[in-house]
Short mmCIF file of C-alpha atoms in Angstrom, two decimals:
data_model
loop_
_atom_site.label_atom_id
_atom_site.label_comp_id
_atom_site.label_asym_id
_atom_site.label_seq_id
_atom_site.Cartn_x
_atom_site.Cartn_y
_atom_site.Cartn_z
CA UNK A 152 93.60 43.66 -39.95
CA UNK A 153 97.04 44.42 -41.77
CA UNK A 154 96.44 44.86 -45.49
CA UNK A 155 99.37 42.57 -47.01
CA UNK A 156 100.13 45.70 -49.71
CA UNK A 157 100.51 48.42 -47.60
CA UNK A 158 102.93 47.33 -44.96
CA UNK A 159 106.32 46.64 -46.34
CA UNK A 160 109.21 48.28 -44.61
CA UNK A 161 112.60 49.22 -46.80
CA UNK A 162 114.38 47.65 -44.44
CA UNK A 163 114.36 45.60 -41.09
CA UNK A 164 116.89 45.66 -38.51
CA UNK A 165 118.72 42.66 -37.37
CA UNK A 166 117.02 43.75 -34.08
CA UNK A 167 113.84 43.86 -35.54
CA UNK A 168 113.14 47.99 -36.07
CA UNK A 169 111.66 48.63 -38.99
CA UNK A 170 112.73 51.61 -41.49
CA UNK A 171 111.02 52.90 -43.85
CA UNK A 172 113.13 55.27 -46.32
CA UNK A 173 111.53 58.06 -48.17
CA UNK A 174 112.73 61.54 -49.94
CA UNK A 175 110.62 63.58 -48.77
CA UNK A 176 106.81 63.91 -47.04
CA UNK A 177 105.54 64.21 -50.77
CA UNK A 178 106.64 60.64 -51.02
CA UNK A 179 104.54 59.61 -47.78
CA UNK A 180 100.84 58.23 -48.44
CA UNK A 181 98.62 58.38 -45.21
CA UNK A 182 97.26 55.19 -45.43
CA UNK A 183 100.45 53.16 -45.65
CA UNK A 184 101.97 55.26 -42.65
CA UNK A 185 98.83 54.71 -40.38
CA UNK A 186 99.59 50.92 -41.40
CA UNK A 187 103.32 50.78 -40.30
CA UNK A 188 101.93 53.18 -36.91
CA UNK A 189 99.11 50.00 -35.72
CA UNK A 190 101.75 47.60 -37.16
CA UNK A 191 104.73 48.97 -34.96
CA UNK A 192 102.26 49.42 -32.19
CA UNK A 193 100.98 45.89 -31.89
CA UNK A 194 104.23 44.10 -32.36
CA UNK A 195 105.81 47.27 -30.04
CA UNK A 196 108.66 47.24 -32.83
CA UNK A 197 109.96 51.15 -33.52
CA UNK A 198 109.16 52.34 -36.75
CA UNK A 199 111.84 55.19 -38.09
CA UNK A 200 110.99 57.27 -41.09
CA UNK A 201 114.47 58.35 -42.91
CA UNK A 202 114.22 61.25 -44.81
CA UNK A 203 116.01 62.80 -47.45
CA UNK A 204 115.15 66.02 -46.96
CA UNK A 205 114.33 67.44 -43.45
CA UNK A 206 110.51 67.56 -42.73
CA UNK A 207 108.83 70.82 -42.43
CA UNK A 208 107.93 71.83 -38.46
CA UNK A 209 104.18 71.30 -40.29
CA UNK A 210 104.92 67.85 -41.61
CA UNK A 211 105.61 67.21 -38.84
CA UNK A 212 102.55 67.54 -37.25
CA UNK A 213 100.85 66.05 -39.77
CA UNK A 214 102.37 62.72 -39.40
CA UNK A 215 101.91 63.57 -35.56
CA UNK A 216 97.78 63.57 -36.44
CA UNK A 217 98.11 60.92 -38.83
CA UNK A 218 99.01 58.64 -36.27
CA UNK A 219 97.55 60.23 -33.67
CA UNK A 220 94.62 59.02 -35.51
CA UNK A 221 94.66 55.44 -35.13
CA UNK A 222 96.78 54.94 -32.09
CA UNK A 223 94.89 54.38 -29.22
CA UNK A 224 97.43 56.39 -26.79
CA UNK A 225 100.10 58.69 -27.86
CA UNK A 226 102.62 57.15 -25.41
CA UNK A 227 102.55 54.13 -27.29
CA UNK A 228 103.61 55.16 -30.84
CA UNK A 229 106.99 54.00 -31.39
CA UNK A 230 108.53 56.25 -33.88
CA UNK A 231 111.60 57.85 -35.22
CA UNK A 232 112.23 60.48 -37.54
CA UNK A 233 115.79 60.89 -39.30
CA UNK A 234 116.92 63.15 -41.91
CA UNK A 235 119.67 63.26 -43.96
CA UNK A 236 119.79 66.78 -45.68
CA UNK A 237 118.46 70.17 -44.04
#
């Protein structure tokens, strides 16, 4: 089940993406990303994380874990990082 506090997306696309804004990885809780990773999976909606600044090659692969960890196969996680700053 989808706990009603932890998934609400910045924004939705008219086409129905979701995107969720944050500054940096320090701004990203695990439990609230694995939330919008089984939500985008289930409703096979993209998720894209926007970033301020541009995620470490180690951040990274933490978020890769983080929803490696509750996705069922990794070809079905439907996300996209962006960054705005190097």
């Amino acid at each position: 089940p989808v706990r009603r506090d932890c998934f609400i997306p910045d924004f939705v696309t008219s086409a129905g993406a979701w995107i969720e804004v944050k500054t940096s990885m320090g701004a990203v809780r695990k439990d609230q990303f694995q939330e919008f990773i089984k939500v985008s999976q289930n409703s096979q909606n993209p998720l894209t994380m926007m970033f301020l600044n541009k995620p470490t090659p180690s951040e990274l692969l933490t978020l890769q874990r983080w929803a490696s960890e509750v996705s069922s196969s990794a070809d079905d996680i439907f996300l996209k990082i962006v960054h705005v700053l190097d």
